Coordinates of C-alpha atoms and ligand atoms in Angstrom, one line a residue:
M1 CA 13.7 -11.1 -16.7
P2 CA 10.7 -9.2 -18.9
K3 CA 10.7 -5.5 -17.7
P4 CA 7.5 -4.4 -15.7
D5 CA 5.4 -3.5 -18.8
T6 CA 5.7 -6.8 -20.2
L7 CA 5.3 -8.5 -17.2
L8 CA 2.0 -6.7 -17.1
A9 CA 0.8 -8.3 -20.1
H10 CA 1.7 -11.3 -19.8
A11 CA 2.4 -12.8 -16.0
G12 CA -0.4 -15.0 -14.7
R13 CA -1.9 -15.9 -18.1
A14 CA -2.0 -19.3 -19.7
P15 CA -3.9 -19.5 -22.6
E16 CA -3.0 -23.0 -23.7
A17 CA -4.3 -24.4 -20.9
Y18 CA -7.6 -22.6 -21.2
A19 CA -9.0 -23.2 -24.5
G20 CA -7.2 -20.3 -26.1
M21 CA -8.6 -17.7 -23.9
V22 CA -6.5 -14.7 -23.3
N23 CA -7.3 -14.2 -19.7
T24 CA -7.6 -16.4 -16.6
P25 CA -11.2 -17.4 -16.1
V26 CA -12.7 -17.1 -13.1
F27 CA -13.0 -20.2 -11.1
R28 CA -15.6 -20.6 -8.4
T29 CA -15.4 -23.6 -6.4
S30 CA -15.6 -24.7 -2.7
T31 CA -15.3 -28.7 -3.5
V32 CA -12.5 -30.3 -5.4
I33 CA -13.5 -33.4 -6.5
H34 CA -10.8 -36.4 -6.8
P35 CA -10.9 -39.9 -8.6
T36 CA -10.0 -42.2 -5.9
I37 CA -9.9 -41.8 -2.1
A38 CA -5.9 -42.6 -2.3
S39 CA -5.9 -39.4 -4.4
Y40 CA -7.9 -37.5 -1.9
E41 CA -6.0 -38.9 1.1
A42 CA -2.5 -38.1 -0.5
P43 CA -0.4 -35.4 1.5
R44 CA -0.4 -32.2 0.2
D45 CA 1.4 -29.1 0.7
L46 CA -0.1 -25.9 0.7
T47 CA 3.3 -24.1 0.0
Q48 CA 2.9 -25.7 -3.7
K49 CA -0.9 -24.1 -4.4
P50 CA -2.2 -27.6 -5.4
V51 CA -5.7 -26.9 -6.4
S52 CA -7.5 -28.8 -3.3
Y53 CA -10.4 -26.9 -1.8
G54 CA -11.9 -23.2 -2.3
R55 CA -10.5 -21.7 0.3
H56 CA -7.1 -22.8 -0.5
G57 CA -7.5 -20.7 -4.0
T58 CA -8.5 -21.5 -7.3
P59 CA -6.4 -21.0 -10.8
T60 CA -7.7 -17.7 -10.5
T61 CA -6.5 -17.2 -7.3
F62 CA -2.8 -18.2 -8.1
A63 CA -2.8 -16.3 -11.5
F64 CA -3.6 -12.9 -9.4
E65 CA -0.8 -14.2 -7.0
E66 CA 1.8 -15.4 -9.8
A67 CA 1.5 -12.1 -11.5
V68 CA 1.8 -9.7 -8.6
A69 CA 4.8 -12.1 -7.1
R70 CA 7.0 -12.0 -10.5
L71 CA 6.0 -8.2 -11.0
E72 CA 7.4 -7.6 -7.7
G73 CA 11.0 -10.0 -7.9
A74 CA 9.0 -12.3 -4.9
H75 CA 9.7 -15.8 -4.0
Q76 CA 5.8 -16.3 -3.8
A77 CA 2.7 -14.3 -3.2
V78 CA -0.6 -15.0 -1.4
A79 CA -3.5 -12.8 -1.6
T80 CA -6.0 -12.1 1.6
P81 CA -9.3 -10.2 1.6
N82 CA -8.2 -6.9 1.8
G83 CA -5.2 -4.8 2.8
L84 CA -5.4 -4.7 6.6
S85 CA -5.6 -8.6 6.7
A86 CA -2.9 -9.0 4.6
I87 CA -0.6 -6.8 7.5
V88 CA -2.3 -8.5 9.9
V89 CA -1.5 -12.0 8.8
A90 CA 2.4 -11.4 8.2
L91 CA 2.8 -10.1 11.1
L92 CA 1.4 -12.9 12.9
A93 CA 3.1 -15.2 10.9
V94 CA 6.3 -14.1 11.8
L95 CA 5.9 -13.0 15.5
E96 CA 5.6 -15.3 18.7
P97 CA 4.3 -13.6 22.4
G98 CA 6.7 -12.2 24.4
Q99 CA 8.5 -10.5 21.3
H100 CA 9.1 -6.9 20.8
L101 CA 8.0 -5.3 17.8
L102 CA 9.2 -2.1 15.8
V103 CA 6.6 -0.1 13.6
S104 CA 7.0 3.1 11.9
D105 CA 5.4 5.8 13.8
S106 CA 4.1 7.1 10.3
V107 CA 2.3 3.8 9.4
Y108 CA -1.4 3.3 8.1
S109 CA -3.8 4.0 11.6
P110 CA -5.2 0.6 11.3
T111 CA -2.0 -1.0 11.2
R112 CA -1.7 0.9 14.6
G113 CA -5.1 -0.3 15.8
F114 CA -4.1 -4.0 15.2
C115 CA -0.4 -3.6 16.9
D116 CA -1.8 -1.5 20.1
R117 CA -5.2 -3.3 20.8
R118 CA -4.6 -7.1 19.5
L119 CA -1.1 -7.7 19.2
A120 CA -0.6 -6.2 23.0
A121 CA -2.5 -7.8 24.0
M122 CA -1.2 -11.2 22.7
G123 CA 1.7 -10.2 25.2
I124 CA 3.9 -8.6 22.3
D125 CA 5.9 -5.4 23.1
V126 CA 5.1 -3.3 20.4
E127 CA 7.6 -0.2 19.9
Y128 CA 7.2 2.8 17.7
Y129 CA 10.0 4.4 16.0
D130 CA 10.8 7.6 14.2
P131 CA 10.2 6.7 10.4
L132 CA 13.5 8.6 9.3
I133 CA 15.3 6.7 11.7
G134 CA 17.4 4.7 8.7
G135 CA 20.5 2.9 10.2
G136 CA 19.7 4.3 13.7
I137 CA 17.4 1.6 14.0
A138 CA 20.3 -0.8 15.3
E139 CA 19.9 0.7 18.9
L140 CA 16.2 0.0 18.9
L141 CA 16.5 -3.7 18.5
R142 CA 16.6 -6.0 21.2
D143 CA 17.5 -9.7 21.8
N144 CA 13.9 -10.5 21.4
T145 CA 13.1 -8.3 18.7
G146 CA 10.9 -10.2 16.1
A147 CA 10.0 -7.9 13.5
V148 CA 10.7 -4.4 12.1
F149 CA 7.6 -2.8 10.3
C150 CA 8.2 -0.3 8.1
E151 CA 5.7 2.1 5.3
A152 CA 7.4 4.5 2.8
P153 CA 6.4 6.8 2.6
G154 CA 4.2 7.2 5.6
S155 CA 0.6 7.1 5.2
L156 CA -0.9 10.6 5.6
T157 CA 2.9 12.2 6.2
F158 CA 4.5 10.9 3.4
E159 CA 8.1 10.7 5.1
M160 CA 10.2 8.0 2.7
Q161 CA 12.1 6.1 5.2
D162 CA 15.7 4.8 4.5
I163 CA 14.9 0.8 4.3
P164 CA 18.3 -0.3 2.8
A165 CA 19.5 1.0 6.2
I166 CA 16.7 -0.3 8.4
A167 CA 17.2 -3.8 6.8
A168 CA 20.8 -3.9 6.9
A169 CA 20.7 -3.0 10.7
A170 CA 17.8 -5.6 11.4
H171 CA 19.3 -8.6 9.0
A172 CA 22.7 -7.8 11.1
R173 CA 20.7 -9.6 13.9
D174 CA 18.4 -11.9 11.8
I175 CA 15.4 -9.9 12.1
P176 CA 13.1 -10.1 9.5
V177 CA 11.9 -6.7 8.0
L178 CA 8.0 -6.1 6.8
A179 CA 6.8 -3.2 4.4
D180 CA 3.2 -1.6 3.4
N181 CA 4.4 -0.9 0.0
T182 CA 1.0 -0.1 -0.9
W183 CA 1.9 3.3 -1.9
V184 CA 4.6 2.6 -4.4
T185 CA 3.0 -0.4 -5.8
P186 CA 5.0 -3.5 -7.0
Y187 CA 5.1 -1.8 -10.5
F188 CA 7.7 1.5 -9.1
A189 CA 9.8 -0.7 -6.7
S190 CA 12.0 -3.9 -6.1
P191 CA 11.4 -4.2 -2.4
F192 CA 13.3 -7.6 -2.1
E193 CA 16.4 -5.7 -3.9
L194 CA 16.0 -3.2 -0.9
G195 CA 16.3 -5.8 1.8
I196 CA 12.5 -6.3 2.7
D197 CA 11.8 -9.7 3.3
I198 CA 7.9 -9.9 3.4
S199 CA 6.0 -7.0 1.4
I200 CA 2.6 -5.8 1.7
H201 CA -0.1 -4.3 -0.5
A202 CA -3.7 -3.1 -0.2
G203 CA -4.7 -4.3 -3.6
T204 CA -7.5 -2.5 -3.0
K205 CA -5.8 0.9 -4.3
Y206 CA -3.8 0.7 -7.4
L207 CA -3.6 -2.9 -8.5
G208 CA -7.8 -3.0 -8.6
G209 CA -7.5 0.5 -9.5
H210 CA -11.2 1.1 -10.3
S211 CA -12.8 1.6 -6.4
D212 CA -15.0 -1.5 -7.1
L213 CA -12.9 -4.1 -4.8
M214 CA -11.1 -5.0 -1.6
I215 CA -8.1 -7.4 -2.0
G216 CA -4.7 -7.8 -0.1
V217 CA -1.8 -9.5 -1.0
V218 CA 1.7 -10.5 1.0
C219 CA 4.8 -11.3 -1.2
T220 CA 7.6 -12.5 0.5
N221 CA 10.7 -14.1 0.1
E222 CA 11.8 -18.2 -0.1
R223 CA 12.8 -17.6 3.9
Y224 CA 9.3 -16.1 5.1
W225 CA 6.8 -18.1 2.4
K226 CA 6.1 -20.7 4.2
P227 CA 5.1 -19.2 7.7
V228 CA 3.5 -16.7 5.6
R229 CA 1.0 -19.3 3.4
M230 CA 0.4 -21.5 6.5
A231 CA -0.7 -18.4 8.6
V232 CA -3.2 -17.4 5.9
Y233 CA -4.3 -21.0 6.1
D234 CA -4.4 -21.2 9.9
Y235 CA -6.0 -17.8 10.5
G236 CA -8.8 -19.0 7.3
Y237 CA -8.5 -16.5 4.7
S238 CA -9.7 -16.7 1.7
V239 CA -10.5 -14.4 -1.5
S240 CA -13.7 -14.5 -4.3
P241 CA -12.4 -16.0 -7.4
D242 CA -14.1 -13.1 -8.8
D243 CA -12.5 -10.2 -6.6
C244 CA -8.9 -12.1 -7.6
Y245 CA -10.1 -11.9 -11.5
Q246 CA -10.9 -8.3 -10.9
A247 CA -7.8 -7.7 -9.6
L248 CA -5.7 -9.1 -12.1
R249 CA -7.7 -7.1 -14.7
G250 CA -6.9 -4.6 -13.2
L251 CA -3.5 -5.2 -12.8
R252 CA -3.0 -5.6 -16.8
T253 CA -3.4 -1.9 -16.8
L254 CA -1.0 -0.6 -13.9
G255 CA 1.5 0.7 -15.7
V256 CA -0.2 3.3 -17.9
R257 CA -2.4 4.1 -15.2
L258 CA 0.4 4.7 -12.6
K259 CA 2.1 7.2 -15.1
Q260 CA -0.9 8.7 -16.1
H261 CA -1.5 9.2 -11.9
Q262 CA 2.3 10.2 -11.8
R263 CA 1.8 12.9 -14.5
N264 CA -1.3 14.4 -12.8
G265 CA 0.0 14.4 -9.5
L266 CA 3.1 16.0 -10.3
E267 CA 1.5 19.1 -12.0
V268 CA -1.2 19.6 -9.5
A269 CA 1.5 19.3 -7.0
R270 CA 3.6 21.8 -8.6
W271 CA 0.9 24.1 -8.9
L272 CA -0.4 23.8 -5.4
Q273 CA 3.3 24.5 -4.3
A274 CA 2.9 27.9 -6.2
R275 CA 0.1 29.2 -4.3
P276 CA 0.2 31.1 -1.6
E277 CA -2.4 29.3 0.6
V278 CA 0.0 26.7 0.8
S279 CA 2.6 25.8 2.8
R280 CA 4.4 22.7 1.9
V281 CA 3.4 19.8 -0.2
L282 CA 4.2 16.1 1.4
Y283 CA 5.1 14.3 -2.0
P284 CA 8.3 12.2 -2.1
A285 CA 8.5 13.1 -6.3
L286 CA 8.9 16.8 -5.5
E287 CA 12.7 17.9 -5.8
S288 CA 11.8 20.6 -2.5
D289 CA 10.6 17.2 -0.5
P290 CA 13.2 15.8 2.3
G291 CA 12.3 12.4 1.1
H292 CA 13.1 13.3 -2.5
A293 CA 16.6 11.7 -2.9
L294 CA 15.6 8.6 -1.0
W295 CA 12.6 8.3 -3.4
K296 CA 14.8 8.8 -6.3
R297 CA 17.4 6.1 -4.9
D298 CA 14.7 3.0 -4.3
F299 CA 11.5 3.8 -6.2
R300 CA 10.9 4.0 -10.4
G301 CA 8.5 6.3 -9.8
A302 CA 5.4 7.8 -7.9
S303 CA 1.7 7.4 -7.6
G304 CA -1.0 10.2 -7.3
L305 CA -1.7 10.4 -3.6
F306 CA 0.2 12.9 -1.4
S307 CA -0.9 15.4 1.3
V308 CA -0.7 19.3 1.2
V309 CA -0.3 21.5 4.5
L310 CA -1.7 25.0 3.9
E311 CA -0.8 28.1 5.5
P312 CA -3.2 28.3 9.1
V313 CA -6.7 29.0 8.4
G314 CA -10.1 28.2 10.5
D315 CA -12.2 25.1 10.7
E316 CA -15.0 26.8 8.5
A317 CA -13.0 28.0 6.0
L318 CA -10.9 24.6 5.5
A319 CA -14.8 23.0 5.4
R320 CA -15.7 25.2 2.7
F321 CA -12.5 24.8 0.6
V322 CA -12.8 21.2 0.9
D323 CA -16.9 21.0 0.6
S324 CA -16.6 23.3 -2.7
L325 CA -14.7 20.9 -4.8
R326 CA -16.7 19.2 -7.6
L327 CA -14.1 16.8 -8.6
F328 CA -13.1 16.0 -5.4
G329 CA -14.9 13.3 -4.0
I330 CA -14.5 13.0 0.1
G331 CA -13.8 9.6 1.0
S332 CA -11.3 6.8 2.3
S333 CA -9.2 4.7 0.0
W334 CA -7.7 5.8 -2.9
G335 CA -6.0 4.3 -6.2
G336 CA -9.2 4.5 -8.3
F337 CA -9.1 6.2 -11.5
E338 CA -11.1 9.3 -9.4
S339 CA -9.5 11.9 -7.5
L340 CA -10.2 12.3 -4.0
I341 CA -9.8 14.4 -0.8
T342 CA -9.9 14.0 2.7
V343 CA -8.5 16.0 5.9
V344 CA -5.2 14.5 7.8
H345 CA -5.6 14.4 11.5
A346 CA -2.2 12.5 11.8
A347 CA -0.9 14.4 14.5
S348 CA -3.5 12.9 17.2
Y349 CA -2.2 9.4 17.4
R350 CA 1.8 9.7 17.1
T351 CA 3.6 8.6 20.0
A352 CA 7.5 8.0 18.8
T353 CA 7.6 11.8 17.2
R354 CA 5.6 15.0 16.8
W355 CA 3.8 15.9 13.6
Q356 CA 2.9 19.9 14.2
P357 CA 1.8 21.2 10.8
E358 CA 2.0 24.9 10.7
G359 CA -1.8 24.6 9.1
P360 CA -4.7 22.5 8.6
A361 CA -3.4 19.4 6.1
V362 CA -5.5 17.8 3.2
R363 CA -4.6 14.6 1.4
L364 CA -5.0 14.5 -2.2
H365 CA -5.3 11.2 -4.3
I366 CA -5.1 13.0 -8.3
G367 CA -7.1 10.5 -10.3
L368 CA -7.1 10.5 -14.3
E369 CA -9.1 13.4 -14.9
D370 CA -7.5 15.9 -16.9
P371 CA -5.3 17.9 -14.8
A372 CA -6.1 21.4 -15.8
D373 CA -9.8 20.9 -14.5
L374 CA -8.6 19.3 -11.2
I375 CA -6.4 22.7 -10.7
A376 CA -9.6 24.5 -11.9
D377 CA -11.3 23.4 -9.1
L378 CA -8.6 23.6 -6.9
R379 CA -8.2 27.3 -7.4
Q380 CA -12.1 27.9 -7.1
G381 CA -11.8 26.0 -3.6
L382 CA -8.3 27.8 -2.2
D383 CA -10.2 31.6 -3.3
R384 CA -13.2 30.8 -0.9
L385 CA -10.2 30.6 1.5
H386 CA -8.8 33.9 0.0
G387 CA -12.4 35.5 0.5
D388 CA -13.0 34.5 3.9
K389 CA -9.5 36.0 4.8
A390 CA -10.8 39.5 2.9
A391 CA -14.1 39.2 4.5
A392 CA -12.7 39.0 8.0
H393 CA -10.4 41.5 7.5
G394 CA -12.6 43.9 5.5
Ligands
LIG401 C1 -5.9 1.2 2.3 C2 -4.6 0.9 2.9 C3 -4.3 -0.4 3.3 C4 -5.7 -1.5 4.3 O1 -6.2 -2.0 2.8 P1 -7.5 -2.4 2.8 O2 -7.9 -3.4 1.4 O3 -8.6 -1.0 2.8 O4 -8.0 -3.3 4.2 C5 -3.4 -0.5 3.7 N1 -2.1 0.3 4.0 C6 -2.0 1.5 3.6 C7 -0.9 2.1 3.6 C8 -3.6 1.7 2.9 O5 -3.4 3.0 2.3

């Protein structure tokens, strides 16, 4: 089995099939013409990915899916229009009305919206669990539990989860484990070795890597491939071949980009940790993080996304800090080449656990800029918090 960097360069390509072209071309189509009516009417098994109709995927789609599946060690993968649709279709593929679903309390908030508004309306009993529960999840499993949904580290608050312990408990009762693996990417983890049955990525983030496309991908083991593939078919999802091409192009440099995001992320996180305005940095790659041991055991690296809990400070001073930054864009999403910042409001929607940080929190995406410049920008911003305090006291 080639190593991840080698797979990134070679998976999902077949120059001999395309006149020697290095990259699999963009195949645009709706209709696929058949030579005879017999060929047209012949039964087709969509789980085998025949080229049969535009909505079912083109060679460009299949090349992207194959590259992600091989990198991740999955049986197969299927692309979806964005990350949220990948989560939605994976859950719909395995759940039946009347079942019980366990979801980590620190899950991506639109995942929560789908569970609370849509799955609940379909008669699925959604229960949130403490992300730190580990093997203790056994006590929450019921006869009608249809799936366990994980996300490690958690969105915004970055708790690591003991996935192998959760998977062992779920598998003892033949319950599938789904995980949103967007943060770690297929490059830094082997989710199927950890016991995950269905691994989901918002390819919008690091796979695309350039803040210019929306795509999702669901990877499965052999057992869950057919239900997931057929759910994508039944719900009518398809992805533009141009977006598949761009995502595959992004994938070619995933390794070099991620290693740099990790290096820059660690440098900025360590600098922040030493600042008096900072209470805690929530980043499993830091030795001081409570999830560090699990991160080290289960993952091969870290991406450049983490949160920072500040010492208590007023809303105005916080806004002055965030608004003063020149190199950090204020905006959603992450995983592109550029740095970003948002304010974290995770406390408002937790239900199974409490998240009460000592001060306000911000989430940073550390991009590929020179970390010295990012640090200088953060320094001038944090100095404004200081200035505010000094002014208030003076
Ligand atoms: C962004 C994100 C998603 C959703 O991806 P979209 O492509 O924006 O739909 C899902 N999960 C996580 C953890 C994310 O950060």
